[in-house]
PDB file of C-alpha atoms in Angstrom:
ATOM      1  CA  MET B   1      24.624  15.541   9.367  1.00 34.00           C
ATOM      2  CA  SER B   2      26.423  18.127   7.317  1.00 40.00           C
ATOM      3  CA  ASN B   3      25.632  16.335   4.257  1.00 51.00           C
ATOM      4  CA  LYS B   4      22.212  16.495   4.912  1.00 59.00           C
ATOM      5  CA  GLN B   5      19.470  19.395   3.669  1.00 65.00           C
ATOM      6  CA  GLU B   6      17.907  20.908   6.878  1.00 66.00           C
ATOM      7  CA  TYR B   7      14.079  21.379   7.366  1.00 69.00           C
ATOM      8  CA  ALA B   8      13.250  24.925   6.055  1.00 71.00           C
ATOM      9  CA  GLN B   9      10.895  26.744   8.487  1.00 72.00           C
ATOM     10  CA  VAL B  10       9.856  30.286   9.406  1.00 67.00           C
ATOM     11  CA  GLY B  11       8.243  30.739  12.521  1.00 74.00           C
ATOM     12  CA  VAL B  12       6.514  28.113  14.748  1.00 87.00           C
ATOM     13  CA  ALA B  13       4.750  25.519  12.683  1.00 84.00           C
ATOM     14  CA  MET B  14       1.145  24.729  13.771  1.00 89.00           C
ATOM     15  CA  THR B  15       1.098  20.666  13.162  1.00 90.00           C
ATOM     16  CA  CYS B  16      -1.691  17.712  13.450  1.00 94.00           C
ATOM     17  CA  ARG B  17       0.053  14.878  15.092  1.00 96.00           C
ATOM     18  CA  GLY B  18      -2.148  11.577  16.621  1.00 96.00           C
ATOM     19  CA  PHE B  19      -2.473  10.038  19.764  1.00 97.00           C
ATOM     20  CA  ASP B  20      -0.477   6.756  18.772  1.00 97.00           C
ATOM     21  CA  GLU B  21       2.607   9.424  17.540  1.00 97.00           C
ATOM     22  CA  TYR B  22       2.456  10.719  21.056  1.00 98.00           C
ATOM     23  CA  MET B  23       2.565   7.446  22.495  1.00 98.00           C
ATOM     24  CA  ARG B  24       5.316   6.332  20.596  1.00 97.00           C
ATOM     25  CA  MET B  25       7.671   9.642  20.426  1.00 97.00           C
ATOM     26  CA  PHE B  26       7.035  10.048  24.223  1.00 98.00           C
ATOM     27  CA  ASP B  27       7.418   6.295  25.197  1.00 98.00           C
ATOM     28  CA  LEU B  28       4.141   6.323  27.242  1.00 98.00           C
ATOM     29  CA  ASN B  29       1.888   3.977  28.765  1.00 95.00           C
ATOM     30  CA  GLU B  30      -1.590   4.017  29.889  1.00 92.00           C
ATOM     31  CA  ALA B  31      -0.355   3.662  33.472  1.00 93.00           C
ATOM     32  CA  GLN B  32       1.616   6.786  33.165  1.00 94.00           C
ATOM     33  CA  LEU B  33      -1.500   8.443  31.550  1.00 96.00           C
ATOM     34  CA  ALA B  34      -3.805   7.503  34.218  1.00 95.00           C
ATOM     35  CA  GLN B  35      -1.693   8.908  37.102  1.00 95.00           C
ATOM     36  CA  GLY B  36      -3.169  12.411  36.858  1.00 97.00           C
ATOM     37  CA  GLU B  37      -3.680  15.519  34.474  1.00 98.00           C
ATOM     38  CA  VAL B  38      -1.624  15.671  31.404  1.00 98.00           C
ATOM     39  CA  LEU B  39      -0.542  18.870  29.556  1.00 98.00           C
ATOM     40  CA  ASP B  40       0.302  19.314  26.234  1.00 98.00           C
ATOM     41  CA  ILE B  41       2.380  22.166  25.551  1.00 98.00           C
ATOM     42  CA  ALA B  42       2.626  23.509  22.133  1.00 97.00           C
ATOM     43  CA  ALA B  43      -0.216  21.271  21.155  1.00 96.00           C
ATOM     44  CA  GLY B  44      -1.257  22.959  17.885  1.00 94.00           C
ATOM     45  CA  GLY B  45      -3.650  21.049  15.634  1.00 94.00           C
ATOM     46  CA  ALA B  46      -2.902  18.013  17.232  1.00 96.00           C
ATOM     47  CA  SER B  47      -5.680  15.341  18.182  1.00 97.00           C
ATOM     48  CA  PHE B  48      -4.048  14.062  20.774  1.00 98.00           C
ATOM     49  CA  THR B  49      -6.119  15.806  23.635  1.00 97.00           C
ATOM     50  CA  ALA B  50      -9.534  14.751  21.664  1.00 97.00           C
ATOM     51  CA  GLU B  51      -8.118  11.223  21.676  1.00 97.00           C
ATOM     52  CA  LEU B  52      -6.768  11.019  25.164  1.00 96.00           C
ATOM     53  CA  GLY B  53     -10.123  12.565  26.529  1.00 95.00           C
ATOM     54  CA  ALA B  54     -12.349  10.230  24.754  1.00 95.00           C
ATOM     55  CA  ARG B  55     -10.339   7.312  26.437  1.00 95.00           C
ATOM     56  CA  GLY B  56     -11.704   9.048  29.859  1.00 94.00           C
ATOM     57  CA  PHE B  57      -8.224  10.599  30.855  1.00 96.00           C
ATOM     58  CA  GLN B  58      -7.686  14.150  32.098  1.00 96.00           C
ATOM     59  CA  VAL B  59      -5.799  16.454  29.879  1.00 97.00           C
ATOM     60  CA  THR B  60      -5.400  19.923  28.672  1.00 98.00           C
ATOM     61  CA  ALA B  61      -3.716  21.597  25.819  1.00 98.00           C
ATOM     62  CA  LEU B  62      -1.573  24.934  25.536  1.00 97.00           C
ATOM     63  CA  ASP B  63      -1.095  26.748  22.530  1.00 95.00           C
ATOM     64  CA  PRO B  64      -0.620  30.548  21.856  1.00 94.00           C
ATOM     65  CA  ARG B  65      -3.141  30.136  18.913  1.00 92.00           C
ATOM     66  CA  TYR B  66      -5.904  29.327  21.169  1.00 92.00           C
ATOM     67  CA  GLY B  67      -6.176  32.878  22.334  1.00 87.00           C
ATOM     68  CA  LEU B  68      -7.316  34.214  18.803  1.00 82.00           C
ATOM     69  CA  PRO B  69     -11.085  34.616  18.671  1.00 80.00           C
ATOM     70  CA  GLU B  70     -11.709  32.660  16.037  1.00 82.00           C
ATOM     71  CA  ALA B  71     -11.605  28.872  16.026  1.00 83.00           C
ATOM     72  CA  ASP B  72     -11.474  28.755  12.072  1.00 88.00           C
ATOM     73  CA  ALA B  73      -7.918  30.754  12.288  1.00 86.00           C
ATOM     74  CA  TRP B  74      -6.480  28.036  13.825  1.00 84.00           C
ATOM     75  CA  ILE B  75      -7.760  25.072  11.559  1.00 91.00           C
ATOM     76  CA  ASN B  76      -7.386  26.908   8.457  1.00 91.00           C
ATOM     77  CA  GLU B  77      -3.692  27.508   9.658  1.00 90.00           C
ATOM     78  CA  ALA B  78      -3.088  24.074  10.436  1.00 91.00           C
ATOM     79  CA  ARG B  79      -4.637  22.719   7.241  1.00 94.00           C
ATOM     80  CA  VAL B  80      -2.303  25.468   5.362  1.00 93.00           C
ATOM     81  CA  GLU B  81       0.627  24.049   7.334  1.00 91.00           C
ATOM     82  CA  ILE B  82      -0.412  20.045   6.504  1.00 95.00           C
ATOM     83  CA  GLU B  83       0.282  20.938   2.598  1.00 95.00           C
ATOM     84  CA  THR B  84       3.143  23.199   3.123  1.00 93.00           C
ATOM     85  CA  SER B  85       5.001  20.449   5.313  1.00 92.00           C
ATOM     86  CA  THR B  86       3.945  17.694   3.108  1.00 94.00           C
ATOM     87  CA  ALA B  87       5.849  19.335   0.253  1.00 93.00           C
ATOM     88  CA  LYS B  88       8.760  20.192   2.258  1.00 90.00           C
ATOM     89  CA  LEU B  89       8.893  16.636   3.538  1.00 92.00           C
ATOM     90  CA  ASP B  90       8.271  15.179   0.115  1.00 93.00           C
ATOM     91  CA  ALA B  91      11.474  16.663  -1.074  1.00 91.00           C
ATOM     92  CA  LEU B  92      13.241  15.349   1.412  1.00 88.00           C
ATOM     93  CA  ALA B  93      11.836  12.381   1.428  1.00 90.00           C
ATOM     94  CA  GLY B  94      14.989  10.360   1.007  1.00 91.00           C
ATOM     95  CA  GLN B  95      16.413  11.298   4.306  1.00 90.00           C
ATOM     96  CA  PHE B  96      13.561  10.249   6.732  1.00 92.00           C
ATOM     97  CA  ASP B  97      13.006   6.846   8.421  1.00 93.00           C
ATOM     98  CA  TRP B  98       9.479   6.087   6.594  1.00 95.00           C
ATOM     99  CA  THR B  99       9.287   2.680   8.956  1.00 95.00           C
ATOM    100  CA  TYR B 100       6.107   3.959  10.754  1.00 95.00           C
ATOM    101  CA  TYR B 101       4.675   6.085   8.141  1.00 96.00           C
ATOM    102  CA  GLY B 102       4.831   4.196   5.199  1.00 96.00           C
ATOM    103  CA  ASP B 103       5.050   7.004   2.663  1.00 96.00           C
ATOM    104  CA  ILE B 104       4.582  10.818   2.459  1.00 96.00           C
ATOM    105  CA  GLY B 105       0.735   9.804   1.339  1.00 96.00           C
ATOM    106  CA  ARG B 106      -0.147   7.901   4.518  1.00 96.00           C
ATOM    107  CA  HIS B 107       2.039  10.675   6.836  1.00 96.00           C
ATOM    108  CA  ARG B 108      -0.388  13.534   5.185  1.00 97.00           C
ATOM    109  CA  ALA B 109      -3.755  10.989   5.655  1.00 97.00           C
ATOM    110  CA  GLY B 110      -2.449  11.094   9.254  1.00 97.00           C
ATOM    111  CA  ARG B 111      -2.191  14.833   9.542  1.00 97.00           C
ATOM    112  CA  VAL B 112      -5.529  15.233   7.702  1.00 97.00           C
ATOM    113  CA  ALA B 113      -7.151  12.786  10.274  1.00 97.00           C
ATOM    114  CA  SER B 114      -6.069  14.438  13.297  1.00 97.00           C
ATOM    115  CA  LEU B 115      -7.000  17.584  12.168  1.00 97.00           C
ATOM    116  CA  GLN B 116     -10.342  16.571  11.743  1.00 97.00           C
ATOM    117  CA  LYS B 117     -10.659  14.773  15.363  1.00 97.00           C
ATOM    118  CA  PHE B 118      -9.030  18.159  16.712  1.00 95.00           C
ATOM    119  CA  ALA B 119     -11.568  20.129  15.223  1.00 94.00           C
ATOM    120  CA  GLU B 120     -14.510  18.113  16.108  1.00 95.00           C
ATOM    121  CA  HIS B 121     -13.308  18.067  19.619  1.00 95.00           C
ATOM    122  CA  LEU B 122     -12.687  21.952  19.520  1.00 92.00           C
ATOM    123  CA  ALA B 123     -16.451  22.691  18.386  1.00 91.00           C
ATOM    124  CA  SER B 124     -17.943  20.539  21.407  1.00 92.00           C
ATOM    125  CA  GLU B 125     -19.080  22.062  24.756  1.00 88.00           C
ATOM    126  CA  GLU B 126     -16.788  19.613  26.282  1.00 86.00           C
ATOM    127  CA  GLY B 127     -13.587  20.160  24.138  1.00 88.00           C
ATOM    128  CA  ARG B 128     -13.509  23.943  23.939  1.00 85.00           C
ATOM    129  CA  SER B 129     -12.366  23.918  27.830  1.00 91.00           C
ATOM    130  CA  ARG B 130      -9.332  21.678  26.756  1.00 95.00           C
ATOM    131  CA  TYR B 131      -7.934  23.996  24.820  1.00 95.00           C
ATOM    132  CA  VAL B 132      -5.858  26.813  26.833  1.00 96.00           C
ATOM    133  CA  ALA B 133      -3.951  30.183  25.175  1.00 95.00           C
ATOM    134  CA  GLY B 134      -0.533  30.353  26.643  1.00 96.00           C
ATOM    135  CA  ALA B 135       3.285  29.527  25.707  1.00 96.00           C
ATOM    136  CA  LEU B 136       6.425  28.947  27.406  1.00 98.00           C
ATOM    137  CA  PRO B 137       8.238  30.067  29.425  1.00 97.00           C
ATOM    138  CA  GLU B 138       5.247  31.249  31.303  1.00 97.00           C
ATOM    139  CA  LEU B 139       2.335  28.768  31.835  1.00 98.00           C
ATOM    140  CA  PRO B 140      -1.075  30.099  33.144  1.00 98.00           C
ATOM    141  CA  PHE B 141      -1.359  27.374  35.602  1.00 98.00           C
ATOM    142  CA  GLU B 142      -0.486  26.493  39.453  1.00 98.00           C
ATOM    143  CA  ASN B 143       2.465  24.808  40.725  1.00 98.00           C
ATOM    144  CA  ASP B 144       2.218  21.124  41.021  1.00 98.00           C
ATOM    145  CA  ARG B 145      -0.801  20.742  38.694  1.00 98.00           C
ATOM    146  CA  PHE B 146      -0.214  18.030  36.040  1.00 98.00           C
ATOM    147  CA  SER B 147       1.256  14.527  36.657  1.00 98.00           C
ATOM    148  CA  LEU B 148       2.776  14.653  33.294  1.00 98.00           C
ATOM    149  CA  VAL B 149       3.789  17.497  31.181  1.00 98.00           C
ATOM    150  CA  LEU B 150       4.604  16.903  27.528  1.00 98.00           C
ATOM    151  CA  CYS B 151       6.273  19.392  24.814  1.00 98.00           C
ATOM    152  CA  SER B 152       6.664  17.861  21.327  1.00 96.00           C
ATOM    153  CA  HIS B 153       8.482  19.877  18.379  1.00 95.00           C
ATOM    154  CA  PHE B 154       8.925  23.066  20.059  1.00 96.00           C
ATOM    155  CA  LEU B 155      11.786  23.168  22.278  1.00 97.00           C
ATOM    156  CA  PHE B 156      15.323  22.531  20.964  1.00 96.00           C
ATOM    157  CA  LEU B 157      13.639  21.837  17.481  1.00 93.00           C
ATOM    158  CA  TYR B 158      13.441  25.834  17.088  1.00 93.00           C
ATOM    159  CA  ALA B 159      17.070  26.408  18.543  1.00 92.00           C
ATOM    160  CA  ASP B 160      17.776  29.115  16.155  1.00 89.00           C
ATOM    161  CA  GLN B 161      14.478  31.288  16.816  1.00 92.00           C
ATOM    162  CA  PHE B 162      14.756  30.670  21.098  1.00 95.00           C
ATOM    163  CA  GLY B 163      18.318  30.913  23.075  1.00 95.00           C
ATOM    164  CA  PRO B 164      19.536  28.898  25.898  1.00 96.00           C
ATOM    165  CA  ASP B 165      18.062  31.478  28.374  1.00 97.00           C
ATOM    166  CA  PHE B 166      14.302  30.672  26.988  1.00 97.00           C
ATOM    167  CA  HIS B 167      15.083  26.756  26.967  1.00 98.00           C
ATOM    168  CA  GLU B 168      16.375  27.008  30.362  1.00 98.00           C
ATOM    169  CA  ARG B 169      13.074  28.960  31.952  1.00 98.00           C
ATOM    170  CA  ALA B 170      11.066  26.838  29.747  1.00 98.00           C
ATOM    171  CA  VAL B 171      11.759  23.713  31.475  1.00 98.00           C
ATOM    172  CA  SER B 172      12.026  25.168  34.761  1.00 98.00           C
ATOM    173  CA  GLU B 173       8.490  26.682  34.251  1.00 98.00           C
ATOM    174  CA  MET B 174       7.412  22.981  32.884  1.00 98.00           C
ATOM    175  CA  MET B 175       8.808  21.421  36.247  1.00 98.00           C
ATOM    176  CA  ARG B 176       7.029  24.117  38.245  1.00 98.00           C
ATOM    177  CA  VAL B 177       3.639  22.948  37.103  1.00 98.00           C
ATOM    178  CA  CYS B 178       4.333  19.165  37.353  1.00 98.00           C
ATOM    179  CA  ALA B 179       3.286  17.208  40.494  1.00 98.00           C
ATOM    180  CA  PRO B 180       5.988  15.644  42.715  1.00 97.00           C
ATOM    181  CA  GLY B 181       6.414  12.048  41.289  1.00 97.00           C
ATOM    182  CA  GLY B 182       5.633  13.347  38.139  1.00 98.00           C
ATOM    183  CA  THR B 183       7.103  13.557  34.685  1.00 98.00           C
ATOM    184  CA  VAL B 184       7.986  16.162  32.018  1.00 98.00           C
ATOM    185  CA  LYS B 185       8.795  14.829  28.801  1.00 98.00           C
ATOM    186  CA  ILE B 186      10.422  16.600  25.291  1.00 98.00           C
ATOM    187  CA  TYR B 187      10.795  15.607  21.999  1.00 98.00           C
ATOM    188  CA  PRO B 188      12.887  15.640  19.952  1.00 96.00           C
ATOM    189  CA  LEU B 189      16.401  16.882  20.757  1.00 97.00           C
ATOM    190  CA  LEU B 190      17.237  17.902  17.613  1.00 93.00           C
ATOM    191  CA  SER B 191      17.164  21.477  15.963  1.00 90.00           C
ATOM    192  CA  LEU B 192      15.690  22.019  12.236  1.00 87.00           C
ATOM    193  CA  LYS B 193      19.091  21.436  11.053  1.00 86.00           C
ATOM    194  CA  TRP B 194      19.104  17.865  12.335  1.00 88.00           C
ATOM    195  CA  GLU B 195      21.897  18.661  15.037  1.00 91.00           C
ATOM    196  CA  PRO B 196      21.835  17.543  18.530  1.00 95.00           C
ATOM    197  CA  TYR B 197      20.755  20.691  20.968  1.00 96.00           C
ATOM    198  CA  PRO B 198      24.301  21.945  22.189  1.00 95.00           C
ATOM    199  CA  HIS B 199      23.302  23.204  25.375  1.00 96.00           C
ATOM    200  CA  LEU B 200      21.342  20.144  26.447  1.00 97.00           C
ATOM    201  CA  PRO B 201      23.780  19.130  29.248  1.00 97.00           C
ATOM    202  CA  HIS B 202      23.391  22.755  30.766  1.00 97.00           C
ATOM    203  CA  ILE B 203      19.641  22.264  30.669  1.00 97.00           C
ATOM    204  CA  MET B 204      19.985  18.821  32.380  1.00 98.00           C
ATOM    205  CA  LYS B 205      22.167  20.491  35.160  1.00 98.00           C
ATOM    206  CA  ALA B 206      19.730  23.092  35.769  1.00 97.00           C
ATOM    207  CA  ALA B 207      16.820  20.611  35.910  1.00 98.00           C
ATOM    208  CA  SER B 208      18.848  18.646  38.314  1.00 98.00           C
ATOM    209  CA  ARG B 209      19.414  21.902  40.693  1.00 97.00           C
ATOM    210  CA  LEU B 210      15.842  22.064  40.672  1.00 97.00           C
ATOM    211  CA  GLY B 211      15.376  18.909  42.189  1.00 97.00           C
ATOM    212  CA  GLY B 212      14.591  16.874  39.304  1.00 98.00           C
ATOM    213  CA  THR B 213      16.145  13.986  37.936  1.00 98.00           C
ATOM    214  CA  PRO B 214      16.745  14.349  33.953  1.00 98.00           C
ATOM    215  CA  GLU B 215      17.597  11.587  31.930  1.00 98.00           C
ATOM    216  CA  LEU B 216      17.373  10.534  27.868  1.00 98.00           C
ATOM    217  CA  TYR B 217      14.806   7.807  27.281  1.00 98.00           C
ATOM    218  CA  ARG B 218      14.765   6.097  23.957  1.00 97.00           C
ATOM    219  CA  SER B 219      11.552   7.261  21.718  1.00 97.00           C
ATOM    220  CA  LYS B 220       9.678   4.689  19.526  1.00 96.00           C
ATOM    221  CA  LEU B 221       8.777   6.933  16.671  1.00 95.00           C
ATOM    222  CA  PRO B 222      11.431   6.440  14.094  1.00 90.00           C
ATOM    223  CA  PHE B 223      11.216   9.518  11.419  1.00 93.00           C
ATOM    224  CA  ILE B 224      13.673  12.053  11.706  1.00 88.00           C
ATOM    225  CA  PRO B 225      17.359  11.016  11.194  1.00 84.00           C
ATOM    226  CA  GLY B 226      19.021  11.037  14.596  1.00 88.00           C
ATOM    227  CA  SER B 227      15.814  11.463  16.450  1.00 92.00           C
ATOM    228  CA  GLU B 228      16.021   8.372  18.707  1.00 94.00           C
ATOM    229  CA  GLN B 229      16.295   9.978  22.074  1.00 96.00           C
ATOM    230  CA  GLY B 230      13.591  12.528  24.178  1.00 98.00           C
ATOM    231  CA  LEU B 231      14.593  14.139  27.419  1.00 98.00           C
ATOM    232  CA  GLN B 232      12.381  13.031  30.499  1.00 98.00           C
ATOM    233  CA  ILE B 233      12.502  14.967  33.997  1.00 98.00           C
ATOM    234  CA  LYS B 234      11.388  13.051  36.998  1.00 98.00           C
ATOM    235  CA  LEU B 235      10.048  15.233  39.711  1.00 98.00           C
TER     236      LEU B 235
END
């Protein structure tokens, strides 16, 4: 990893991933989604909630940006991020696995399509209720509410901005709102320097002490170098 350039990022990006990306990176199937309500943490401008809801599943998205009074601000931030991230990825294109996306143009087009679905859902009467303001490590939900709790491209990825204590508290909180028999999933397990999160063994031990069964699973979304695995904790 030492010969690779890192992905430069200031602050937490508001990204726009789609339903199929979620299914692949978290290695999900419809049977898992049908078990109960799904929570997507640090959801940003992802269309996962819109697309999952359209399929008849119960889902809630959470992001601190959702507390801003003007939804146009969230959408504009995501729109700017698409262009910013596209330029960064293009500069580092040779370091990624493009098996799934094909090329940078298709990657960008997917982000644009996801943002459009997100914006349309957000504007609907039903949709707006699905987007809740909040952030780790304190979630505004009751105990044992969700059957599946997801966190994509936030925990571990921003290891330089959030320390080990934050991560342990965040994982504990995700477990708190996950129902018995449910699952917590986090992806990827790398920082923005594309280095494995060094405190992962400690996090897994802490999850075990809280009554969970932590294990690594294999992701089906090749892209970031070395990002073949995610963390799942079964309650």
